[in-house]
Short mmCIF file of C-alpha atoms in Angstrom, two decimals:
data_model
loop_
_atom_site.label_atom_id
_atom_site.label_comp_id
_atom_site.label_asym_id
_atom_site.label_seq_id
_atom_site.Cartn_x
_atom_site.Cartn_y
_atom_site.Cartn_z
CA MET P 1 0.00 0.00 0.00
CA LYS P 2 2.70 2.38 0.96
CA ILE P 3 4.81 1.33 -1.95
CA SER P 4 1.99 1.80 -4.51
CA ALA P 5 1.26 5.29 -3.14
CA CYS P 6 4.88 6.15 -3.50
CA THR P 7 4.89 5.01 -7.10
CA ARG P 8 1.85 7.12 -7.76
CA TYR P 9 3.49 10.22 -6.30
CA THR P 10 6.55 9.60 -8.41
CA SER P 11 4.64 9.34 -11.66
CA LEU P 12 2.68 12.46 -10.74
CA LEU P 13 5.90 14.32 -10.00
CA LEU P 14 7.35 13.26 -13.34
CA VAL P 15 4.31 14.70 -15.11
CA ILE P 16 4.66 17.97 -13.26
CA LEU P 17 8.39 18.10 -13.96
CA PHE P 18 7.82 17.48 -17.62
CA ALA P 19 5.21 20.27 -17.79
CA GLY P 20 7.59 22.60 -15.92
CA SER P 21 10.45 21.86 -18.21
CA LEU P 22 8.26 22.51 -21.23
CA LEU P 23 7.33 25.90 -19.81
CA VAL P 24 10.98 26.75 -19.09
CA ALA P 25 12.01 25.70 -22.59
CA GLY P 26 9.33 28.04 -23.91
CA CYS P 27 11.09 31.02 -22.31
CA GLY P 28 14.56 30.36 -23.90
CA GLY P 29 15.90 28.71 -27.05
CA PRO P 30 16.06 25.00 -27.45
CA PRO P 31 19.90 24.46 -27.41
CA ARG P 32 21.82 23.05 -24.44
CA TYR P 33 25.06 23.94 -26.14
CA ASN P 34 26.49 27.43 -26.46
CA PRO P 35 29.78 28.19 -28.22
CA LEU P 36 30.42 31.31 -26.12
CA VAL P 37 30.06 29.30 -22.92
CA ASP P 38 32.52 26.76 -24.32
CA GLU P 39 34.92 29.51 -25.25
CA SER P 40 34.68 31.10 -21.83
CA ARG P 41 35.16 27.76 -20.11
CA ALA P 42 38.25 27.06 -22.15
CA SER P 43 39.79 30.45 -21.52
CA TYR P 44 38.94 30.22 -17.82
CA ALA P 45 40.53 26.77 -17.56
CA ASP P 46 43.60 28.11 -19.31
CA ALA P 47 43.95 31.07 -16.96
CA ALA P 48 43.14 29.02 -13.86
CA SER P 49 46.04 26.68 -14.67
CA ASP P 50 48.45 29.61 -15.08
CA PRO P 51 50.17 30.14 -11.71
CA ASP P 52 51.01 33.75 -12.61
CA VAL P 53 47.36 34.60 -13.12
CA VAL P 54 46.25 32.64 -10.06
CA ALA P 55 48.83 34.42 -7.90
CA ASN P 56 48.32 37.93 -9.26
CA ALA P 57 44.55 38.17 -9.87
CA PRO P 58 42.77 35.66 -7.64
CA ASP P 59 39.69 37.87 -7.04
CA VAL P 60 38.93 38.53 -10.69
CA LEU P 61 39.53 34.90 -11.52
CA GLN P 62 37.07 33.89 -8.83
CA ALA P 63 34.49 36.33 -10.17
CA ALA P 64 35.07 34.91 -13.67
CA GLU P 65 34.46 31.42 -12.36
CA ALA P 66 31.24 32.51 -10.68
CA ASP P 67 30.01 34.06 -13.93
CA LEU P 68 31.05 30.95 -15.86
CA ARG P 69 29.20 28.63 -13.45
CA ARG P 70 26.18 30.87 -13.66
CA SER P 71 26.18 30.75 -17.46
CA GLU P 72 26.60 26.97 -17.37
CA GLN P 73 23.75 26.66 -14.90
CA LEU P 74 21.55 28.90 -17.01
CA LEU P 75 22.42 26.92 -20.10
CA HIS P 76 21.69 23.73 -18.28
CA ASP P 77 18.40 25.14 -17.13
CA GLY P 78 17.55 26.15 -20.66
CA ALA P 79 17.51 29.85 -19.85
CA ASP P 80 17.36 32.66 -22.39
CA PRO P 81 20.54 32.33 -24.54
CA GLU P 82 20.98 36.07 -24.24
CA GLU P 83 21.29 35.74 -20.48
CA VAL P 84 23.49 32.65 -20.79
CA GLU P 85 25.78 34.52 -23.13
CA HIS P 86 25.73 37.59 -20.93
CA TYR P 87 27.30 35.63 -18.09
CA ALA P 88 29.60 33.75 -20.45
CA TYR P 89 30.74 37.10 -21.83
CA LEU P 90 31.29 38.48 -18.32
CA ALA P 91 33.34 35.39 -17.50
CA LYS P 92 35.41 35.70 -20.67
CA GLN P 93 36.12 39.41 -20.09
CA ARG P 94 37.00 38.82 -16.43
CA VAL P 95 39.49 36.15 -17.50
CA ALA P 96 41.01 38.70 -19.89
CA ILE P 97 41.14 41.24 -17.04
CA ALA P 98 42.80 38.64 -14.81
CA ARG P 99 45.42 37.89 -17.46
CA GLU P 100 46.12 41.57 -18.09
CA THR P 101 46.28 42.23 -14.34
CA ALA P 102 48.89 39.48 -14.04
CA ARG P 103 50.92 41.15 -16.79
CA LEU P 104 50.57 44.51 -15.07
CA LYS P 105 51.70 43.10 -11.72
CA GLN P 106 54.67 41.38 -13.38
CA ALA P 107 55.65 44.61 -15.09
CA GLU P 108 55.38 46.46 -11.79
CA ALA P 109 57.53 43.82 -10.10
CA SER P 110 60.11 44.02 -12.87
CA ILE P 111 60.19 47.81 -12.47
CA LYS P 112 60.83 47.35 -8.76
CA ARG P 113 63.66 44.94 -9.45
CA ALA P 114 65.05 47.19 -12.17
CA GLU P 115 65.01 50.16 -9.81
CA VAL P 116 67.13 48.24 -7.33
CA GLU P 117 69.40 47.15 -10.16
CA ARG P 118 69.64 50.68 -11.49
CA LYS P 119 70.70 51.96 -8.08
CA GLU P 120 73.45 49.36 -7.99
CA VAL P 121 74.58 50.18 -11.51
CA GLN P 122 74.53 53.90 -10.77
CA LEU P 123 76.68 53.27 -7.73
CA GLU P 124 79.05 51.26 -9.85
CA ALA P 125 79.08 54.04 -12.45
CA ARG P 126 79.98 56.58 -9.80
CA THR P 127 82.72 54.31 -8.49
CA VAL P 128 84.13 53.79 -11.96
CA GLU P 129 83.96 57.52 -12.63
CA ALA P 130 85.73 58.31 -9.39
CA GLU P 131 88.36 55.72 -10.24
CA ALA P 132 88.80 57.23 -13.71
CA ALA P 133 89.12 60.72 -12.24
CA ARG P 134 91.66 59.45 -9.73
CA ALA P 135 93.66 57.71 -12.45
CA GLU P 136 93.55 60.87 -14.55
CA ALA P 137 94.72 62.98 -11.63
CA GLU P 138 97.48 60.47 -10.98
CA ALA P 139 98.51 60.55 -14.64
CA SER P 140 98.64 64.34 -14.74
CA ARG P 141 100.56 64.37 -11.46
CA ARG P 142 103.09 61.97 -12.98
CA GLU P 143 103.25 64.06 -16.12
CA ALA P 144 103.86 67.19 -14.05
CA GLU P 145 106.59 65.37 -12.14
CA ARG P 146 108.15 64.17 -15.36
CA ARG P 147 108.12 67.72 -16.75
CA ALA P 148 109.59 69.11 -13.54
CA ALA P 149 112.34 66.48 -13.64
CA GLU P 150 112.97 67.28 -17.28
CA ALA P 151 113.14 70.99 -16.51
CA GLU P 152 115.52 70.27 -13.64
CA SER P 153 117.80 68.15 -15.81
CA ASN P 154 117.68 70.81 -18.53
CA ARG P 155 118.60 73.39 -15.97
CA GLU P 156 121.48 71.23 -14.72
CA LEU P 157 122.64 70.65 -18.27
CA ALA P 158 122.48 74.36 -18.99
CA GLU P 159 124.41 75.05 -15.80
CA GLN P 160 126.99 72.46 -16.73
CA LYS P 161 127.30 73.95 -20.19
CA ALA P 162 127.61 77.41 -18.69
CA GLN P 163 130.34 76.11 -16.41
CA GLU P 164 132.06 74.45 -19.34
CA ALA P 165 131.78 77.67 -21.31
CA GLN P 166 133.13 79.58 -18.36
CA LEU P 167 136.00 77.12 -18.06
CA ALA P 168 136.67 77.31 -21.77
CA ARG P 169 136.62 81.07 -21.58
CA GLN P 170 139.00 80.97 -18.64
CA GLN P 171 141.24 78.55 -20.47
CA ALA P 172 141.11 80.76 -23.54
CA GLU P 173 141.95 83.74 -21.37
CA GLN P 174 144.76 81.79 -19.75
CA ALA P 175 146.05 80.71 -23.15
CA LEU P 176 145.82 84.27 -24.32
CA ALA P 177 147.58 85.45 -21.18
CA ARG P 178 150.27 82.80 -21.69
CA ALA P 179 150.66 83.82 -25.29
CA GLN P 180 150.89 87.43 -24.19
CA GLU P 181 153.37 86.44 -21.51
CA LEU P 182 155.41 84.49 -24.03
CA ALA P 183 155.35 87.45 -26.36
CA ASN P 184 156.54 89.64 -23.49
CA ARG P 185 159.29 87.23 -22.52
CA ILE P 186 160.37 86.90 -26.10
CA ALA P 187 160.47 90.67 -26.30
CA GLU P 188 162.58 90.70 -23.16
CA LEU P 189 164.94 88.13 -24.69
CA GLU P 190 165.16 90.41 -27.71
CA ALA P 191 164.49 87.39 -29.84
CA GLU P 192 163.47 87.80 -33.43
CA GLN P 193 160.76 85.90 -35.26
CA THR P 194 162.18 84.09 -38.31
CA ALA P 195 161.03 81.35 -40.63
CA ARG P 196 162.72 78.80 -38.36
CA GLY P 197 160.98 80.20 -35.31
CA LEU P 198 162.30 82.50 -32.61
CA VAL P 199 165.96 83.23 -32.92
CA LEU P 200 167.98 84.93 -30.17
CA THR P 201 171.28 86.26 -31.33
CA LEU P 202 174.04 86.66 -28.76
CA SER P 203 176.77 88.87 -30.22
CA ASP P 204 180.49 88.46 -29.70
CA VAL P 205 180.47 91.05 -26.97
CA LEU P 206 179.66 88.05 -24.72
CA PHE P 207 183.03 86.47 -25.62
CA ASP P 208 186.56 87.88 -25.73
CA VAL P 209 188.26 87.66 -29.15
CA ASP P 210 189.47 84.14 -29.78
CA LYS P 211 187.90 82.95 -26.49
CA ALA P 212 184.97 80.65 -25.75
CA ASP P 213 184.30 81.57 -22.10
CA LEU P 214 181.28 83.70 -21.42
CA LYS P 215 182.08 87.15 -20.17
CA PRO P 216 180.38 88.21 -16.90
CA GLY P 217 178.24 90.61 -18.89
CA ALA P 218 176.68 87.61 -20.64
CA GLN P 219 175.17 86.31 -17.40
CA ARG P 220 172.08 88.50 -17.62
CA ALA P 221 171.19 87.24 -21.11
CA ILE P 222 171.79 83.60 -20.05
CA ASP P 223 169.65 84.07 -16.90
CA GLU P 224 166.77 85.35 -18.96
CA LEU P 225 167.03 82.46 -21.40
CA ALA P 226 167.19 79.95 -18.53
CA ASN P 227 164.15 81.54 -16.87
CA PHE P 228 162.28 81.36 -20.13
CA LEU P 229 163.11 77.68 -20.60
CA ASN P 230 162.13 76.91 -17.02
CA GLU P 231 158.83 78.57 -17.56
CA TYR P 232 158.13 76.86 -20.90
CA PRO P 233 159.30 73.29 -20.32
CA GLU P 234 157.79 72.13 -23.64
CA ARG P 235 160.28 74.24 -25.58
CA ASN P 236 163.79 73.14 -26.48
CA VAL P 237 166.72 75.12 -27.88
CA LEU P 238 169.36 74.68 -30.55
CA ILE P 239 172.50 76.69 -30.02
CA GLU P 240 174.49 77.49 -33.17
CA GLY P 241 177.96 78.99 -33.03
CA PHE P 242 179.50 81.10 -35.85
CA THR P 243 182.84 82.98 -36.54
CA ASP P 244 184.22 85.49 -39.09
CA ASN P 245 186.58 84.32 -41.83
CA THR P 246 189.84 85.19 -40.06
CA GLY P 247 191.81 82.08 -39.18
CA SER P 248 191.58 78.56 -40.59
CA ASN P 249 188.32 76.79 -41.23
CA GLU P 250 189.09 73.99 -38.80
CA TYR P 251 190.01 76.40 -36.10
CA ASN P 252 186.89 78.45 -36.66
CA LEU P 253 184.67 75.32 -36.58
CA ASP P 254 186.18 74.34 -33.25
CA LEU P 255 185.86 77.83 -31.84
CA SER P 256 182.22 78.13 -32.88
CA SER P 257 181.46 74.72 -31.33
CA ARG P 258 183.13 75.65 -28.08
CA ARG P 259 181.26 78.94 -27.88
CA ALA P 260 177.91 77.14 -28.39
CA MET P 261 178.90 74.58 -25.77
CA SER P 262 179.74 77.38 -23.29
CA VAL P 263 176.18 78.65 -23.59
CA LYS P 264 174.76 75.11 -23.12
CA THR P 265 176.92 74.56 -20.04
CA ALA P 266 175.69 77.80 -18.54
CA LEU P 267 172.05 76.79 -19.19
CA VAL P 268 172.48 73.29 -17.74
CA ALA P 269 174.13 74.90 -14.70
CA ARG P 270 170.86 76.85 -14.29
CA GLY P 271 168.78 73.65 -14.13
CA ILE P 272 167.88 73.20 -17.80
CA GLY P 273 167.79 69.51 -18.84
CA ASP P 274 170.76 68.40 -20.93
CA SER P 275 168.51 66.82 -23.56
CA ARG P 276 166.68 70.06 -24.16
CA VAL P 277 169.76 71.85 -25.40
CA ARG P 278 171.53 70.85 -28.61
CA THR P 279 174.69 72.63 -29.91
CA ILE P 280 176.36 72.89 -33.29
CA GLY P 281 179.29 74.92 -34.65
CA TYR P 282 179.21 76.22 -38.19
CA GLY P 283 182.53 78.11 -38.19
CA GLU P 284 182.63 80.89 -40.74
CA GLU P 285 179.55 79.60 -42.62
CA TYR P 286 176.29 81.45 -42.90
CA PRO P 287 177.72 84.92 -42.42
CA LYS P 288 175.18 87.56 -41.49
CA ALA P 289 177.23 90.37 -42.98
CA THR P 290 180.31 91.00 -45.14
CA ASN P 291 183.64 89.89 -43.73
CA GLY P 292 185.22 92.73 -45.69
CA THR P 293 184.72 95.33 -42.93
CA ALA P 294 185.40 95.26 -39.17
CA ALA P 295 181.74 96.02 -38.42
CA GLY P 296 180.62 93.15 -40.75
CA ARG P 297 183.06 90.71 -39.15
CA GLN P 298 181.80 91.67 -35.68
CA LEU P 299 178.18 90.78 -36.75
CA ASN P 300 179.35 87.39 -38.03
CA ARG P 301 181.08 86.47 -34.74
CA ARG P 302 177.94 85.30 -32.90
CA VAL P 303 175.87 82.58 -31.20
CA GLU P 304 172.26 82.06 -32.29
CA VAL P 305 169.79 80.39 -30.01
CA ILE P 306 166.78 78.93 -31.88
CA ILE P 307 163.77 78.32 -29.67
CA SER P 308 161.60 75.33 -30.62
CA ASP P 309 157.82 75.30 -31.19
CA LYS P 310 155.47 74.02 -28.52
CA SER P 311 156.18 70.41 -29.48
CA GLY P 312 159.92 70.85 -29.00
CA ASN P 313 160.74 70.68 -32.76
CA ILE P 314 163.27 72.87 -34.52
CA PRO P 315 163.38 72.93 -38.34
CA THR P 316 166.84 72.24 -39.75
CA ARG P 317 168.78 75.06 -41.29
CA SER P 318 168.21 75.26 -45.03
CA ASN P 319 169.75 78.58 -46.09
CA MET M 1 12.46 21.83 -8.03
CA VAL M 2 15.26 20.37 -5.84
CA GLU M 3 13.46 21.62 -2.78
CA LEU M 4 10.27 19.93 -3.95
CA MET M 5 11.99 16.58 -4.35
CA ASN M 6 13.55 16.79 -0.86
CA ILE M 7 10.24 17.32 0.90
CA LEU M 8 8.40 14.86 -1.30
CA PRO M 9 7.84 11.94 1.15
CA THR M 10 6.42 14.15 3.99
CA ARG M 11 3.92 16.21 2.00
CA PRO M 12 0.40 15.17 0.85
CA PRO M 13 -0.21 15.00 -2.92
CA SER M 14 -2.47 18.13 -3.05
CA SER M 15 0.15 20.50 -1.67
CA LEU M 16 2.70 18.87 -3.98
CA ILE M 17 0.59 19.78 -6.99
CA ALA M 18 0.12 23.32 -5.70
CA SER M 19 3.84 23.72 -5.20
CA GLY M 20 4.55 22.53 -8.74
CA VAL M 21 2.09 25.02 -10.14
CA ILE M 22 3.62 27.89 -8.11
CA ALA M 23 7.10 26.94 -9.32
CA CYS M 24 5.92 27.00 -12.92
CA ILE M 25 4.36 30.43 -12.42
CA LEU M 26 7.60 31.70 -10.87
CA LEU M 27 9.59 30.41 -13.79
CA LEU M 28 7.17 32.05 -16.21
CA GLY M 29 7.53 35.29 -14.25
CA GLY M 30 11.23 35.33 -15.25
CA CYS M 31 10.12 36.07 -18.79
CA ALA M 32 8.09 39.15 -17.80
CA THR M 33 9.62 42.72 -17.88
CA ALA M 34 8.53 46.37 -17.62
CA GLN M 35 9.54 47.36 -14.06
CA PRO M 36 11.05 50.79 -13.12
CA PRO M 37 14.92 50.76 -12.94
CA SER M 38 15.97 49.24 -9.63
CA PRO M 39 18.50 51.00 -7.35
CA GLN M 40 20.86 48.15 -8.19
CA LEU M 41 20.64 48.88 -11.93
CA THR M 42 21.16 52.58 -11.32
CA ALA M 43 24.26 51.77 -9.25
CA THR M 44 25.65 49.39 -11.91
CA LEU M 45 25.15 52.05 -14.57
CA ALA M 46 26.96 54.63 -12.44
CA THR M 47 29.85 52.23 -11.83
CA ALA M 48 30.12 51.44 -15.55
CA ASN M 49 30.15 55.16 -16.33
CA GLU M 50 32.89 55.73 -13.78
CA THR M 51 34.97 52.82 -15.06
CA VAL M 52 34.79 54.13 -18.64
CA LYS M 53 35.96 57.51 -17.36
CA GLN M 54 38.87 55.92 -15.51
CA ALA M 55 39.85 53.89 -18.58
CA ARG M 56 39.99 57.09 -20.62
CA GLU M 57 42.08 58.78 -17.95
CA VAL M 58 44.78 56.10 -18.01
CA GLY M 59 45.04 56.26 -21.81
CA ALA M 60 42.75 53.45 -22.96
CA GLN M 61 41.99 55.40 -26.15
CA GLU M 62 45.60 54.83 -27.18
CA TYR M 63 46.32 51.41 -25.66
CA ALA M 64 42.90 49.60 -25.82
CA PRO M 65 40.71 51.53 -28.27
CA LEU M 66 38.56 48.50 -29.20
CA GLU M 67 37.64 47.60 -25.61
CA LEU M 68 36.96 51.24 -24.76
CA GLN M 69 34.73 51.69 -27.78
CA THR M 70 32.78 48.53 -26.94
CA ALA M 71 32.31 49.72 -23.36
CA GLU M 72 31.04 53.10 -24.50
CA GLN M 73 28.65 51.58 -27.03
CA LYS M 74 27.25 49.20 -24.42
CA LEU M 75 26.83 52.03 -21.95
CA GLU M 76 24.80 53.94 -24.56
CA ALA M 77 22.81 50.81 -25.38
CA ALA M 78 22.05 50.32 -21.66
CA LYS M 79 20.65 53.85 -21.45
CA THR M 80 18.55 53.21 -24.53
CA ALA M 81 17.27 49.97 -23.00
CA ILE M 82 16.21 51.82 -19.83
CA ALA M 83 14.35 54.31 -21.95
CA LYS M 84 12.58 51.35 -23.55
CA LYS M 85 11.77 49.97 -20.09
CA ASP M 86 13.89 46.90 -20.86
CA ASN M 87 15.58 46.87 -17.48
CA GLU M 88 16.90 43.35 -17.65
CA ARG M 89 18.83 43.98 -20.87
CA ALA M 90 19.93 47.36 -19.50
CA GLY M 91 21.40 45.56 -16.47
CA TRP M 92 23.29 43.10 -18.67
CA LEU M 93 24.62 45.85 -20.94
CA ALA M 94 25.67 48.01 -18.00
CA LYS M 95 27.57 45.10 -16.41
CA GLU M 96 29.22 44.20 -19.71
CA ALA M 97 30.17 47.85 -20.25
CA MET M 98 31.71 47.77 -16.81
CA VAL M 99 33.93 44.73 -17.46
CA ASP M 100 34.83 46.02 -20.95
CA ALA M 101 35.90 49.35 -19.47
CA LYS M 102 37.79 47.57 -16.71
CA LEU M 103 39.62 45.46 -19.28
CA ALA M 104 40.43 48.61 -21.31
CA GLU M 105 41.77 50.29 -18.18
CA VAL M 106 43.94 47.34 -17.11
CA LYS M 107 45.24 46.90 -20.66
CA ALA M 108 46.26 50.55 -20.83
CA ARG M 109 47.95 50.49 -17.44
CA SER M 110 49.67 47.22 -18.25
CA ALA M 111 50.97 48.49 -21.60
CA LYS M 112 52.27 51.69 -20.04
CA THR M 113 53.90 49.87 -17.16
CA GLN M 114 55.52 47.35 -19.48
CA ALA M 115 56.86 50.20 -21.61
CA ALA M 116 58.24 51.87 -18.49
CA ALA M 117 59.88 48.61 -17.44
CA ARG M 118 61.49 48.23 -20.86
CA GLU M 119 62.71 51.82 -20.78
CA LEU M 120 64.20 51.32 -17.35
CA GLN M 121 65.93 48.15 -18.48
CA GLU M 122 67.32 50.01 -21.50
CA SER M 123 68.61 52.83 -19.34
CA ILE M 124 70.34 50.27 -17.14
CA GLU M 125 71.86 48.67 -20.21
CA THR M 126 73.10 52.05 -21.45
CA LEU M 127 74.62 52.73 -18.07
CA ARG M 128 76.32 49.33 -18.08
CA GLN M 129 77.79 49.99 -21.52
CA GLU M 130 79.06 53.37 -20.35
CA ILE M 131 80.69 51.70 -17.36
CA ALA M 132 82.32 49.11 -19.59
CA ARG M 133 83.58 51.89 -21.91
CA LYS M 134 85.01 53.89 -18.98
CA LYS M 135 86.62 50.77 -17.51
CA ASN M 136 88.32 49.97 -20.80
CA GLY M 137 89.08 53.56 -21.73
#
């Protein structure tokens, strides 16, 4: 009894349900399938499986899901397709908003990171710039030092050259003074400049006739010659003796040699080195004047002292 | 309908029939229209209007012109629907205008922010190159 009543209620309910569903179907279109709902479902599923979107736009995603479920429910219930699609559209747009929000949040995060990075890079740039400035300063300091050192060495060089010039000038002055001195001494010796060099002629007044010993009056002339030779040690002398034509040749040669030797002996006695003084007798050769007169013969009776050049050389007699 | 099935064993058949009839009438009522705009609809319309304005302010005309245009058209259509006493459609259009405008706004902000991020990255790159040049020079 209870079972049969139950069955009756069930069949009655089915009838009512059927009628209801017919009425509902009358309000909307017949389809239970909607492409926009499918599209929204797909795009929602896509976004919901994207961790970026889930993390960055959970609220919008949730709202999209609610709209999607609503559209599905409405579709299932056979509601007006316009309403179904309205919610499907809302869902689709909210998914798009969620996706774009995720992109926005990511861009904002990347800006934040980039700002930190930029600060670091700017710091590095400043450090590098400071380092470059320091290196530049160091380089110009070194350059300045190098220039100063160069200037100093130039100055020293100039000073050295000035000193050398001064020395050279002094030496030139000394040489000039020595030359002047020599000229003075030569003038004192009453020497005469000839092609063979300086020639000092000692006349026979220094010797008695037919004698080779120096007279006391000759001492002054010998002293001066010895002083000169002491002062100019680079110079040597050649002493040549001559006679007039009275007497034999052999005798005259011997006499002239002895007279020259007397002069040498006197010089050596005054400290002049033996090797610096050579002697030679020419007898009556190379007369300076005629032997025909007493005055001419007196000029021929003589001793000539030839003073060497600075190297000690004396050219040989050629005339 | 679910509620009806749950209470089925405890109710007598007559009230069951009455309930079914009431449910059918309620469902039919969903099809009816022509009510004055509800405060909720007015609020939705205001929000949609505001969102469109915001989208314009952040440069949606440049960055999301299609979405902005759609939002504006739907906003106009919603107003037209209200004038025609079609409040249900007006509500849908206003809500759609709102999400369209929101999408336009987010797109514009996103595009601008991404551009700013790129620019920043480029400036960092330039700075890095300058550093490398100074280090080598």
